[in-house]
PDB file of C-alpha atoms in Angstrom:
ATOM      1  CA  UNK A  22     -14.648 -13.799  -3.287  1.00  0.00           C
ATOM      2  CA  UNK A  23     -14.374 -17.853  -3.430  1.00  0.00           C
ATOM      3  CA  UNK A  24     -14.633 -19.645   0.046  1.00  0.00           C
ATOM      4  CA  UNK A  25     -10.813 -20.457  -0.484  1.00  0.00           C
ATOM      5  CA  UNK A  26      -9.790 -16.990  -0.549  1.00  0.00           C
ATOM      6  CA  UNK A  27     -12.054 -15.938   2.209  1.00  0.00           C
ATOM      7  CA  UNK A  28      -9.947 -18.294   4.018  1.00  0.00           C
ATOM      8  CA  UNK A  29      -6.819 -17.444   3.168  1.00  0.00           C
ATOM      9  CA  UNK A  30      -7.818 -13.804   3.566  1.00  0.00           C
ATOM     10  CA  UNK A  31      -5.515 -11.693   6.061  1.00  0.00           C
ATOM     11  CA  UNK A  32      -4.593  -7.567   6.740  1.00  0.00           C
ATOM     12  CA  UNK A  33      -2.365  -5.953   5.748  1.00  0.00           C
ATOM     13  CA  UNK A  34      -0.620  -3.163   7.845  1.00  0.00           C
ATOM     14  CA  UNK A  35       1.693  -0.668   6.046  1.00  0.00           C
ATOM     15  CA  UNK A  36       3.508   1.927   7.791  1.00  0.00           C
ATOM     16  CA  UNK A  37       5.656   4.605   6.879  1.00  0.00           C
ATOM     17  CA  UNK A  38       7.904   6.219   9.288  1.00  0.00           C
ATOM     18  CA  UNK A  39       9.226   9.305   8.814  1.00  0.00           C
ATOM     19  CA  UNK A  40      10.673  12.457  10.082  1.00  0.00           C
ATOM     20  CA  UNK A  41       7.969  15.144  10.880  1.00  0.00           C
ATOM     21  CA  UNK A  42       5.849  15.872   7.902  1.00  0.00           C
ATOM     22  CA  UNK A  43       4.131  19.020   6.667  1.00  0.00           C
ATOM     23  CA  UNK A  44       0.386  19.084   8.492  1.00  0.00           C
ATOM     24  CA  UNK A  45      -0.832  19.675   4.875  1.00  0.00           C
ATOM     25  CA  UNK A  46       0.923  17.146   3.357  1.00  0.00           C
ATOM     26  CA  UNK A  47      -0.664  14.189   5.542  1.00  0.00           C
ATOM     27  CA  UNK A  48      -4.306  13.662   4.151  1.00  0.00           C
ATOM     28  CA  UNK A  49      -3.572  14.270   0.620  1.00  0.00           C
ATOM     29  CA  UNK A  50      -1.159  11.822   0.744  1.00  0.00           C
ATOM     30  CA  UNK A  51      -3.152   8.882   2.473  1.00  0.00           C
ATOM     31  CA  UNK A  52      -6.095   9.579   0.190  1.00  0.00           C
ATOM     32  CA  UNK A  53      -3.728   9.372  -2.909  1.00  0.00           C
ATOM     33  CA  UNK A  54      -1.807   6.028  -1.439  1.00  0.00           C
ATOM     34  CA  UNK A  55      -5.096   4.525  -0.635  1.00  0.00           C
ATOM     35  CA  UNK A  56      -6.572   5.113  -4.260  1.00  0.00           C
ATOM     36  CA  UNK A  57      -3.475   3.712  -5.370  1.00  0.00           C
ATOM     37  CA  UNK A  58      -3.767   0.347  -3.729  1.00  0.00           C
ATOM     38  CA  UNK A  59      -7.020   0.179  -4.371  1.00  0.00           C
ATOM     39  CA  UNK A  60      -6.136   0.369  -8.501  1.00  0.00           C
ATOM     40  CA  UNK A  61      -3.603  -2.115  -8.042  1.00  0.00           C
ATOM     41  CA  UNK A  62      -5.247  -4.808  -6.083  1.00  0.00           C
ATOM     42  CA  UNK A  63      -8.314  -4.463  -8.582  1.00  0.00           C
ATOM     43  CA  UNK A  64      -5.916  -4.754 -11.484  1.00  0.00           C
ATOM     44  CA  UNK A  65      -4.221  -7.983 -10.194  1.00  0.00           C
ATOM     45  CA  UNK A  66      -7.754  -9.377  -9.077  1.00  0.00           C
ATOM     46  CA  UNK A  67      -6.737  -9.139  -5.364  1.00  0.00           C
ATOM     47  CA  UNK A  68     -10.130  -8.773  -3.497  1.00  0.00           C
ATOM     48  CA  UNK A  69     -10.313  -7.226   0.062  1.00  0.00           C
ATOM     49  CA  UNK A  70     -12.964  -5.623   2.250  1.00  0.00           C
ATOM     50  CA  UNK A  71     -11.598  -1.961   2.861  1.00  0.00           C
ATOM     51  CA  UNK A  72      -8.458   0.756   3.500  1.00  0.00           C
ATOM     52  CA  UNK A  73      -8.357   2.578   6.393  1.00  0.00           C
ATOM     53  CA  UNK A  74      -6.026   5.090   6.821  1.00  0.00           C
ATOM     54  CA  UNK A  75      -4.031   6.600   9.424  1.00  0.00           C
ATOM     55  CA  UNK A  76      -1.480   9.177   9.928  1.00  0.00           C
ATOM     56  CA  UNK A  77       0.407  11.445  12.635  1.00  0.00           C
ATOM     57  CA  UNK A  78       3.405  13.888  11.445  1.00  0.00           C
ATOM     58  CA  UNK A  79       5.544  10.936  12.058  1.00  0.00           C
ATOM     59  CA  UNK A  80       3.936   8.239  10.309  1.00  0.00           C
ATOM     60  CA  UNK A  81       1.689   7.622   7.326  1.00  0.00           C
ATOM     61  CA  UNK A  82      -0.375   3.580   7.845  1.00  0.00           C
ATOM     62  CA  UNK A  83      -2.471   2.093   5.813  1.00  0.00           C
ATOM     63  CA  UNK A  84      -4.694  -0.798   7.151  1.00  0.00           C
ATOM     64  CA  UNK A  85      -5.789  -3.282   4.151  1.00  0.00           C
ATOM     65  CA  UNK A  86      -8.937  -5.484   5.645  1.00  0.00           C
ATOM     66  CA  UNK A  87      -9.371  -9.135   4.181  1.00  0.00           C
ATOM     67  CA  UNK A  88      -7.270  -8.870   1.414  1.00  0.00           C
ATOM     68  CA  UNK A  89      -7.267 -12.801  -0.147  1.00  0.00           C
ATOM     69  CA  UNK A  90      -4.175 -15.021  -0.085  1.00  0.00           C
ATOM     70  CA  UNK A  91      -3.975 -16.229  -3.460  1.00  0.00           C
ATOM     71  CA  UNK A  92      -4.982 -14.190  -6.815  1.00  0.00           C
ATOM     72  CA  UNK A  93      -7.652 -16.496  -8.115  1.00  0.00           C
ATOM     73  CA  UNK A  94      -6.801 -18.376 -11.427  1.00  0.00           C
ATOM     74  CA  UNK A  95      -7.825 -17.173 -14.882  1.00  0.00           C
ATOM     75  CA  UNK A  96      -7.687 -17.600 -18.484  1.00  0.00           C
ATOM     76  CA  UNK A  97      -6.287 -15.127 -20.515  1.00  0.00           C
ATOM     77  CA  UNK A  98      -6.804 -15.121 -24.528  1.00  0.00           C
ATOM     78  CA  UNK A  99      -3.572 -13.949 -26.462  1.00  0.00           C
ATOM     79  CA  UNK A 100      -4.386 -12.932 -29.894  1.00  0.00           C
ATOM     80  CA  UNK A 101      -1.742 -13.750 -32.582  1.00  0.00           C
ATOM     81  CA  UNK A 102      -0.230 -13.104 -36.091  1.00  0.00           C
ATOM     82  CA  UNK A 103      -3.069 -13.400 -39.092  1.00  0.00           C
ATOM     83  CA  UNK A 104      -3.510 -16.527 -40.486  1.00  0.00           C
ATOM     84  CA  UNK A 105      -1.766 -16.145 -43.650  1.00  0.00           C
ATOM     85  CA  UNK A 106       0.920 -15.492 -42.375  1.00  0.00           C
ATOM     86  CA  UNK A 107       0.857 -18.395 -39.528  1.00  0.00           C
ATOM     87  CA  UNK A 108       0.448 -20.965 -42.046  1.00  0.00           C
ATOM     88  CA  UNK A 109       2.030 -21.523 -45.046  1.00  0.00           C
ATOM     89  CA  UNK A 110      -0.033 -22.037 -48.301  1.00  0.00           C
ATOM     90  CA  UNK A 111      -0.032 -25.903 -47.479  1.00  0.00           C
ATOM     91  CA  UNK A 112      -1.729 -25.729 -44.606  1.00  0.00           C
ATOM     92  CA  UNK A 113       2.078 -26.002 -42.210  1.00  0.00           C
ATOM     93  CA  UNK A 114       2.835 -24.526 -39.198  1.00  0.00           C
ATOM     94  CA  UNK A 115       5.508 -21.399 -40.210  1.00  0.00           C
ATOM     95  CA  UNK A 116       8.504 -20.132 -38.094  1.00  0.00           C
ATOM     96  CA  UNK A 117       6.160 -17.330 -36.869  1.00  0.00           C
ATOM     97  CA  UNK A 118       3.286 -19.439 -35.543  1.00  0.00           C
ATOM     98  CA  UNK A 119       5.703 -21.428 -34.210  1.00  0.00           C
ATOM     99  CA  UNK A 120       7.187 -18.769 -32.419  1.00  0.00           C
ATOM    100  CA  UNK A 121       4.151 -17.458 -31.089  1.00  0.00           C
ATOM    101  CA  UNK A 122       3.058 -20.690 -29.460  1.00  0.00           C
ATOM    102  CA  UNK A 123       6.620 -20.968 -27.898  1.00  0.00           C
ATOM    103  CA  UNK A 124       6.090 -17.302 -26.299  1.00  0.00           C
ATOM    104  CA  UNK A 125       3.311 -18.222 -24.541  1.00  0.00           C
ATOM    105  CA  UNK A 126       3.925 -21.796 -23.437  1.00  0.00           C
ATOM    106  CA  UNK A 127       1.695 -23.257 -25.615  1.00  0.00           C
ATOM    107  CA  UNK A 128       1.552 -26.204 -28.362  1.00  0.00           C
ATOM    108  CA  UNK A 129       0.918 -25.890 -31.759  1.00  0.00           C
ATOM    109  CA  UNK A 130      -2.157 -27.983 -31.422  1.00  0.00           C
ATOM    110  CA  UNK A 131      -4.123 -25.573 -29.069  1.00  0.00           C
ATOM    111  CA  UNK A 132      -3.683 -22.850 -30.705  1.00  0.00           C
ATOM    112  CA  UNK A 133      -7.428 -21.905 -32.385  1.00  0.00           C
ATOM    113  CA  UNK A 134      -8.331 -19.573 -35.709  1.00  0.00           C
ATOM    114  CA  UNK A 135     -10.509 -16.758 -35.213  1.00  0.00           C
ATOM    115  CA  UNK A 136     -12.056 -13.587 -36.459  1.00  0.00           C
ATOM    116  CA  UNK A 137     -11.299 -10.439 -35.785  1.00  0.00           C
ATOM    117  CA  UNK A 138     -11.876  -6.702 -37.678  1.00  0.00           C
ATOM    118  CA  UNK A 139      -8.149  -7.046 -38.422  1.00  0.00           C
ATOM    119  CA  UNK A 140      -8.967 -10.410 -39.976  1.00  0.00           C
ATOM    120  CA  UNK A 141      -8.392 -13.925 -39.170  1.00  0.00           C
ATOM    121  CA  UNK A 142      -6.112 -14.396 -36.961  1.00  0.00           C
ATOM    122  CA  UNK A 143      -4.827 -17.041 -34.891  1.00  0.00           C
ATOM    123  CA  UNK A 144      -5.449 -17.138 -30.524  1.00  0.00           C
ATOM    124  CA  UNK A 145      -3.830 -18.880 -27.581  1.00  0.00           C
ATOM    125  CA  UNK A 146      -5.575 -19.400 -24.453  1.00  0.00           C
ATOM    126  CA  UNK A 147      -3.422 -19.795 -21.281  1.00  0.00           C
ATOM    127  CA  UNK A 148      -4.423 -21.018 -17.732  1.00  0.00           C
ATOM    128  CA  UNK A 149      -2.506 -18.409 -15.365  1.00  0.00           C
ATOM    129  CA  UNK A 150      -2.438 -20.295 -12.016  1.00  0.00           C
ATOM    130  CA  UNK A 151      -2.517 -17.379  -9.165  1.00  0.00           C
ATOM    131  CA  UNK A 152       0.104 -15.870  -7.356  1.00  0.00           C
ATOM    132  CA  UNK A 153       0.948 -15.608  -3.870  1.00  0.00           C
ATOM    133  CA  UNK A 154      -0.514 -12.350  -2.470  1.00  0.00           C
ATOM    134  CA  UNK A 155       2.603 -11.730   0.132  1.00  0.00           C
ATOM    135  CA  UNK A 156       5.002 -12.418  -3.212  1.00  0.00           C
ATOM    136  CA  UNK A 157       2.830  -9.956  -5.311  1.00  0.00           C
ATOM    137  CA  UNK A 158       2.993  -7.413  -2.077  1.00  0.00           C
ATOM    138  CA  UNK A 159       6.410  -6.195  -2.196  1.00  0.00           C
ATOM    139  CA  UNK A 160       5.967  -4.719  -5.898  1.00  0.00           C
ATOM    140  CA  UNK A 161       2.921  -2.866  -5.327  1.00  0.00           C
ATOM    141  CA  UNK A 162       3.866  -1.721  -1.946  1.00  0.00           C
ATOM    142  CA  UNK A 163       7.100  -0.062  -3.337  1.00  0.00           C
ATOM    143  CA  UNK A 164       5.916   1.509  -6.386  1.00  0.00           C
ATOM    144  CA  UNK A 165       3.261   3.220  -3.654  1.00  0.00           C
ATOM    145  CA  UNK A 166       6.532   4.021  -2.307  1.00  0.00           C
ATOM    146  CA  UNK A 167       7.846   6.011  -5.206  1.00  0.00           C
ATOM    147  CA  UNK A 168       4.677   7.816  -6.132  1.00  0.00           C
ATOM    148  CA  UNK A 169       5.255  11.543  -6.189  1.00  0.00           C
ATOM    149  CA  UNK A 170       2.447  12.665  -3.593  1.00  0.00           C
ATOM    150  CA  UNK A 171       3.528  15.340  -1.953  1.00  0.00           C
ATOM    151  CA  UNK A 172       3.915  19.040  -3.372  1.00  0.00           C
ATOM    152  CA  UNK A 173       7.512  19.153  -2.652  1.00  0.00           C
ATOM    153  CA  UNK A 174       9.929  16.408  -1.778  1.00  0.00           C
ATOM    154  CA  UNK A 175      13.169  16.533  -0.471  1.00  0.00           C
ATOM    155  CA  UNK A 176      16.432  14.092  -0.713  1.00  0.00           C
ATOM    156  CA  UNK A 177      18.866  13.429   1.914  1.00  0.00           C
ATOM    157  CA  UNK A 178      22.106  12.055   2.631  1.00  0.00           C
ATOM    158  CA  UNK A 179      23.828  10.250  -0.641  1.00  0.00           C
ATOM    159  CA  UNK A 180      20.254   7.987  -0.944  1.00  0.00           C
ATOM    160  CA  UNK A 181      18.275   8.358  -4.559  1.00  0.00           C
ATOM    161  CA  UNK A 182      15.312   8.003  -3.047  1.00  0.00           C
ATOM    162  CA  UNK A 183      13.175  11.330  -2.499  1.00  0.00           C
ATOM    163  CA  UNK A 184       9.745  11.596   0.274  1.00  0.00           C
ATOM    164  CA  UNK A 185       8.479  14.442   1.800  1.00  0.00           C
ATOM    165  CA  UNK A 186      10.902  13.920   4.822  1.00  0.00           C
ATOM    166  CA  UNK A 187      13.197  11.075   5.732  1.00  0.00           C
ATOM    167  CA  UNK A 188      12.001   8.085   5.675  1.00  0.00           C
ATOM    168  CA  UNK A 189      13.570   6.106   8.656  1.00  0.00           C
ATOM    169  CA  UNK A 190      11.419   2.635   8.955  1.00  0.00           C
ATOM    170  CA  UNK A 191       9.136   0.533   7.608  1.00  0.00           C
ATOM    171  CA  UNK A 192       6.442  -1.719   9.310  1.00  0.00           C
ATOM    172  CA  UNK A 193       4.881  -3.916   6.796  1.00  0.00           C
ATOM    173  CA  UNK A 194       2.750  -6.985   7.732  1.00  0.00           C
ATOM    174  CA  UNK A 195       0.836  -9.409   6.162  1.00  0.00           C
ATOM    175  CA  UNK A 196      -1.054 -11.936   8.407  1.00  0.00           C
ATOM    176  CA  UNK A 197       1.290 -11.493  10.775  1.00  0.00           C
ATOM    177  CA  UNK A 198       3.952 -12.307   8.470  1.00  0.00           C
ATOM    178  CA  UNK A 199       6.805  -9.693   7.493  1.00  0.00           C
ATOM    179  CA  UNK A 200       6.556  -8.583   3.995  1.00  0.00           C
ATOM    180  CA  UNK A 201      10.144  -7.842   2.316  1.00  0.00           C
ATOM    181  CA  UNK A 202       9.489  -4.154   0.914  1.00  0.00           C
ATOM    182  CA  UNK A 203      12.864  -1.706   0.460  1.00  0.00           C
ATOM    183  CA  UNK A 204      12.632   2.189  -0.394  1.00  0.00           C
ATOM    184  CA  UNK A 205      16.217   3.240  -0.983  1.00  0.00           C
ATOM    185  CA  UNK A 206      18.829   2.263   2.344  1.00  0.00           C
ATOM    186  CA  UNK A 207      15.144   1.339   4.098  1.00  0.00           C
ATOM    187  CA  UNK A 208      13.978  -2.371   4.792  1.00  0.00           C
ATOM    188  CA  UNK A 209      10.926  -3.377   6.298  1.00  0.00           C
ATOM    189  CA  UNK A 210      11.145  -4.705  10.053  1.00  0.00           C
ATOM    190  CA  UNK A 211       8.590  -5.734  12.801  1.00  0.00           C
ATOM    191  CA  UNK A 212       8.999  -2.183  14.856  1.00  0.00           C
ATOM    192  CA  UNK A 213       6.964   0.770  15.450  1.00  0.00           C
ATOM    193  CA  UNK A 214       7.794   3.582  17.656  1.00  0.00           C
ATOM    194  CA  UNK A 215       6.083   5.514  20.106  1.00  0.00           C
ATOM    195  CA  UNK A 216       5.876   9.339  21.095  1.00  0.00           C
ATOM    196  CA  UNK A 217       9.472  10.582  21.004  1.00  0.00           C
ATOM    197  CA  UNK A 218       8.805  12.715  24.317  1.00  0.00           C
ATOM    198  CA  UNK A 219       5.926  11.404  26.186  1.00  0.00           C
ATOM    199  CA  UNK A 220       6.732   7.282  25.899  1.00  0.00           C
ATOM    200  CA  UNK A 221      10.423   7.378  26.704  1.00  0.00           C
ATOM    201  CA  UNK A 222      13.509   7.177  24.776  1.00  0.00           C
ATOM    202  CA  UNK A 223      14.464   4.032  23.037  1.00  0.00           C
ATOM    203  CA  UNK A 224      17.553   3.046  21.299  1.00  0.00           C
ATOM    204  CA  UNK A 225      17.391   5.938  19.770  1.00  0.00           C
ATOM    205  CA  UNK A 226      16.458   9.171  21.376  1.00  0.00           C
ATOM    206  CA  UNK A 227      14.961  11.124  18.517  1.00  0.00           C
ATOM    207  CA  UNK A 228      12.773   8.135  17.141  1.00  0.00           C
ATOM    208  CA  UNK A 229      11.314   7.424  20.710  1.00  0.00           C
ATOM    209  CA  UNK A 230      10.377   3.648  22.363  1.00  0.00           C
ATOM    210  CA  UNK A 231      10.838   0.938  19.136  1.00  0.00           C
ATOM    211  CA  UNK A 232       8.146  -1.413  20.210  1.00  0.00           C
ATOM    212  CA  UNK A 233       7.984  -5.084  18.011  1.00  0.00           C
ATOM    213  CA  UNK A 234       4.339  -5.664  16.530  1.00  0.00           C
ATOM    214  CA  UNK A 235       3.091  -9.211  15.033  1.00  0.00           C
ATOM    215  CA  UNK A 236      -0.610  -8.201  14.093  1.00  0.00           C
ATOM    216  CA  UNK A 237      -2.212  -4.915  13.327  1.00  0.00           C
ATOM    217  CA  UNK A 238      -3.942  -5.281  16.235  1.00  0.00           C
ATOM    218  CA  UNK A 239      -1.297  -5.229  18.663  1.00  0.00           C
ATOM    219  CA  UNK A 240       0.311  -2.619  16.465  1.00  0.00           C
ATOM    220  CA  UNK A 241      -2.637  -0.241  17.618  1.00  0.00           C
ATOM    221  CA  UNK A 242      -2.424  -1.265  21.041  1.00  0.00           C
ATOM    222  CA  UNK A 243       1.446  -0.275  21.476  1.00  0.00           C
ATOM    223  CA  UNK A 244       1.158   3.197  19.732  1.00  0.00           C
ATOM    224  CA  UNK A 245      -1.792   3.552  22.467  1.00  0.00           C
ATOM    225  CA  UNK A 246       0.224   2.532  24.985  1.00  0.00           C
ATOM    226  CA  UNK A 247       3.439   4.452  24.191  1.00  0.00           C
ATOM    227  CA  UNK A 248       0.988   7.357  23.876  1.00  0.00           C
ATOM    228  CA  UNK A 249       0.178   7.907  19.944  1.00  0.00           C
ATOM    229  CA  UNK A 250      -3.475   7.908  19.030  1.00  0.00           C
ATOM    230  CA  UNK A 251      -3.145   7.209  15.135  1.00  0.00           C
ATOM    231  CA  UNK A 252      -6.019   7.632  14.316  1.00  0.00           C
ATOM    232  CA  UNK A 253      -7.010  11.176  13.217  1.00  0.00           C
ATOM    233  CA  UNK A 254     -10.437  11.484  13.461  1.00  0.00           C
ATOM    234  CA  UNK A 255     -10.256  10.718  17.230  1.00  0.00           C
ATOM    235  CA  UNK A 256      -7.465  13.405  17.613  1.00  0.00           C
ATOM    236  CA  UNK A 257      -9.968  15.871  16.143  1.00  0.00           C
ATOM    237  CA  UNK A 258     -12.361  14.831  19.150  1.00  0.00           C
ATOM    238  CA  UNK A 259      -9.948  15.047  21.733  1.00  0.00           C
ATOM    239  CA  UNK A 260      -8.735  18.689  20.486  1.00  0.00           C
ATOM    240  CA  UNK A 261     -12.484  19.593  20.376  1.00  0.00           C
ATOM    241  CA  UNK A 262     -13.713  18.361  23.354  1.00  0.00           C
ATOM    242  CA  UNK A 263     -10.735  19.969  25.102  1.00  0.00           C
ATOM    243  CA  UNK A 264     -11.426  23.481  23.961  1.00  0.00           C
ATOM    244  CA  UNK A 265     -15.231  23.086  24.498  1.00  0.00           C
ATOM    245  CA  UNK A 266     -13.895  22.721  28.458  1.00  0.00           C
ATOM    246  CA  UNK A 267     -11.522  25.361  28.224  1.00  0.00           C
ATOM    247  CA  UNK A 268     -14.469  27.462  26.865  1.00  0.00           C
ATOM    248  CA  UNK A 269     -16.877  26.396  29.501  1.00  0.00           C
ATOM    249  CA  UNK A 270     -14.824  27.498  32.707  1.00  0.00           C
ATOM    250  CA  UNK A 271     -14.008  30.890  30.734  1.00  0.00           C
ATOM    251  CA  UNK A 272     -17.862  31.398  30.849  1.00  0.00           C
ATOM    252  CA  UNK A 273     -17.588  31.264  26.856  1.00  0.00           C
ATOM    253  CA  UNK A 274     -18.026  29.671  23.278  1.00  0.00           C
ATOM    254  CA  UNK A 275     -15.413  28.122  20.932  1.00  0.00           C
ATOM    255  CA  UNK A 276     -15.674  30.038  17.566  1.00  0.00           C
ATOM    256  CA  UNK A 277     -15.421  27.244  14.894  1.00  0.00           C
ATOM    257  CA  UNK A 278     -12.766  26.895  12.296  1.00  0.00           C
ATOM    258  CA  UNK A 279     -12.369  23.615  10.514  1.00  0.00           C
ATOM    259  CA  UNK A 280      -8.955  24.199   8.813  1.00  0.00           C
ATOM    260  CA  UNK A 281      -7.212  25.093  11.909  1.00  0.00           C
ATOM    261  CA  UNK A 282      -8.388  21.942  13.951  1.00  0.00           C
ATOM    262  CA  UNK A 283      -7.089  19.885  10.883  1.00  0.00           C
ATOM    263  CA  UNK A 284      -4.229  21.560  10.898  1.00  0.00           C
ATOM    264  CA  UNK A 285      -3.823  21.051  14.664  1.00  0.00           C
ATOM    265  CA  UNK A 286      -4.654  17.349  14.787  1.00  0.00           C
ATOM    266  CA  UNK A 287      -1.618  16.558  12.077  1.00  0.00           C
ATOM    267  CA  UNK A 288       0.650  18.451  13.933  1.00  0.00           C
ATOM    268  CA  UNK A 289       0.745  16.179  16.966  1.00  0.00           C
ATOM    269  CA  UNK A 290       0.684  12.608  17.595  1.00  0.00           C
ATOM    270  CA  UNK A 291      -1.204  13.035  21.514  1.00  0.00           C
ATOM    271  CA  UNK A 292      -3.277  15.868  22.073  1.00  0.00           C
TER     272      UNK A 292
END
């Protein structure tokens, strides 16, 4: 990573609200949308530091660390028609090596000869000046959208989108900027929400408190406040530490099962 593009580096925050998922379904899916951004960013030379993920039965985030500005610029080498048939027996320029050098914007005069196990053939080189990465965001973001990761999906309403439940909102920032993703009748805004029960009713009484977010930052300290803890891991801990108690003033042990305390810690959003 350049020193421009560590500069212009930002996160990215992408979350997914839905109606309550499957338990199951949760960490398969943020494993398989985190490989998938990581392939794509790779494949359009995006660098960035990490993905964390996040999830609760009502939302699926993904937290994109450092991810650079600007896709660096590069030179790409476009290999042609042979030479016989680019150049007539004279030595001139034909219709087809013509057309190749208007295809990809350049003259007649850069384009070079050279060898390959096909034969000779003729090359252009062209100087692709880097894109924007919040202009490149909105493509990759809704293809992750449309990936079938879940082992059943549903559809509702008249929409031709499908997801494991309704999808009802999308938070997508980039730097603090909004990011213009769709999925179906869905655009992305600037609001999260909190627990439907436990951090009053908003707007909307079955979504729960919509709470505006500029940063991912202060998106983690208003699901904390309106009483979500997103992150998984530290649900686990809370669940286990509570039993442990529990287990203590009974005068007895907690008997260990894995599977059920994942299960249990995707099922709720506060312990």
């Amino acid at each position: 990573m350049d020193e421009t593009s560590k500069v212009n580096a930002a996160d990215l925050l992408f979350e997914i609200g839905t109606e309550e998922l499957p338990a199951r379904y949760i960490p398969a899916a943020l494993k398989a949308y985190s490989e998938f951004l990581e392939k794509s960013f790779k494949e359009r030379n995006l660098g960035f530091k990490g993905i964390e993920t996040f999830g609760t039965p009502r939302r699926l985030a993904l937290v994109v660390r450092g991810l650079v500005g600007v896709q660096p610029d590069s030179r790409v080498e476009v290999k042609g028609p042979k030479v016989t048939v680019a150049y007539d027996k004279a030595g001139n320029p034909t219709k087809t090596l013509e057309g190749f050098a208007r295809a990809q914007g350049v003259s007649i005069e850069d384009i070079k000869k050279i060898n390959t196990p096909r034969g000779e053939v003729v090359s252009a080189v062209k100087e692709i000046k880097g894109g924007e990465t919040v202009k490149i965001l909105p493509e990759i973001l809704e293809k992750t959208l449309a990936r079938d990761v879940f082992p059943k999906s549903m559809r509702w309403g008249d929409h031709e989108v499908s997801f494991a439940r309704p999808v009802h909102r999308l938070l997508v920032l980039y730097g603090g900027q909004v990011v213009q993703v769709s999925f179906g009748h869905v655009k992305s805004g600037t609001f999260t929400v909190g627990h439907r029960f436990v951090s009053g009713k908003g707007e909307e009484a079955l979504e729960g408190k919509p709470v505006k977010v500029d940063s991912v930052e202060s998106w983690f300290k208003a699901l904390e406040e309106n009483s979500v803890i997103v992150d998984p891991g530290l649900r686990k801990e809370i669940i286990s530490r509570g039993l442990e108690e529990k287990a203590r003033e009974a005068g007895g042990n907690v008997l260990s099962d894995a599977a059920l305390l994942e299960e249990v810690a995707f099922l709720v959003e506060y312990p």
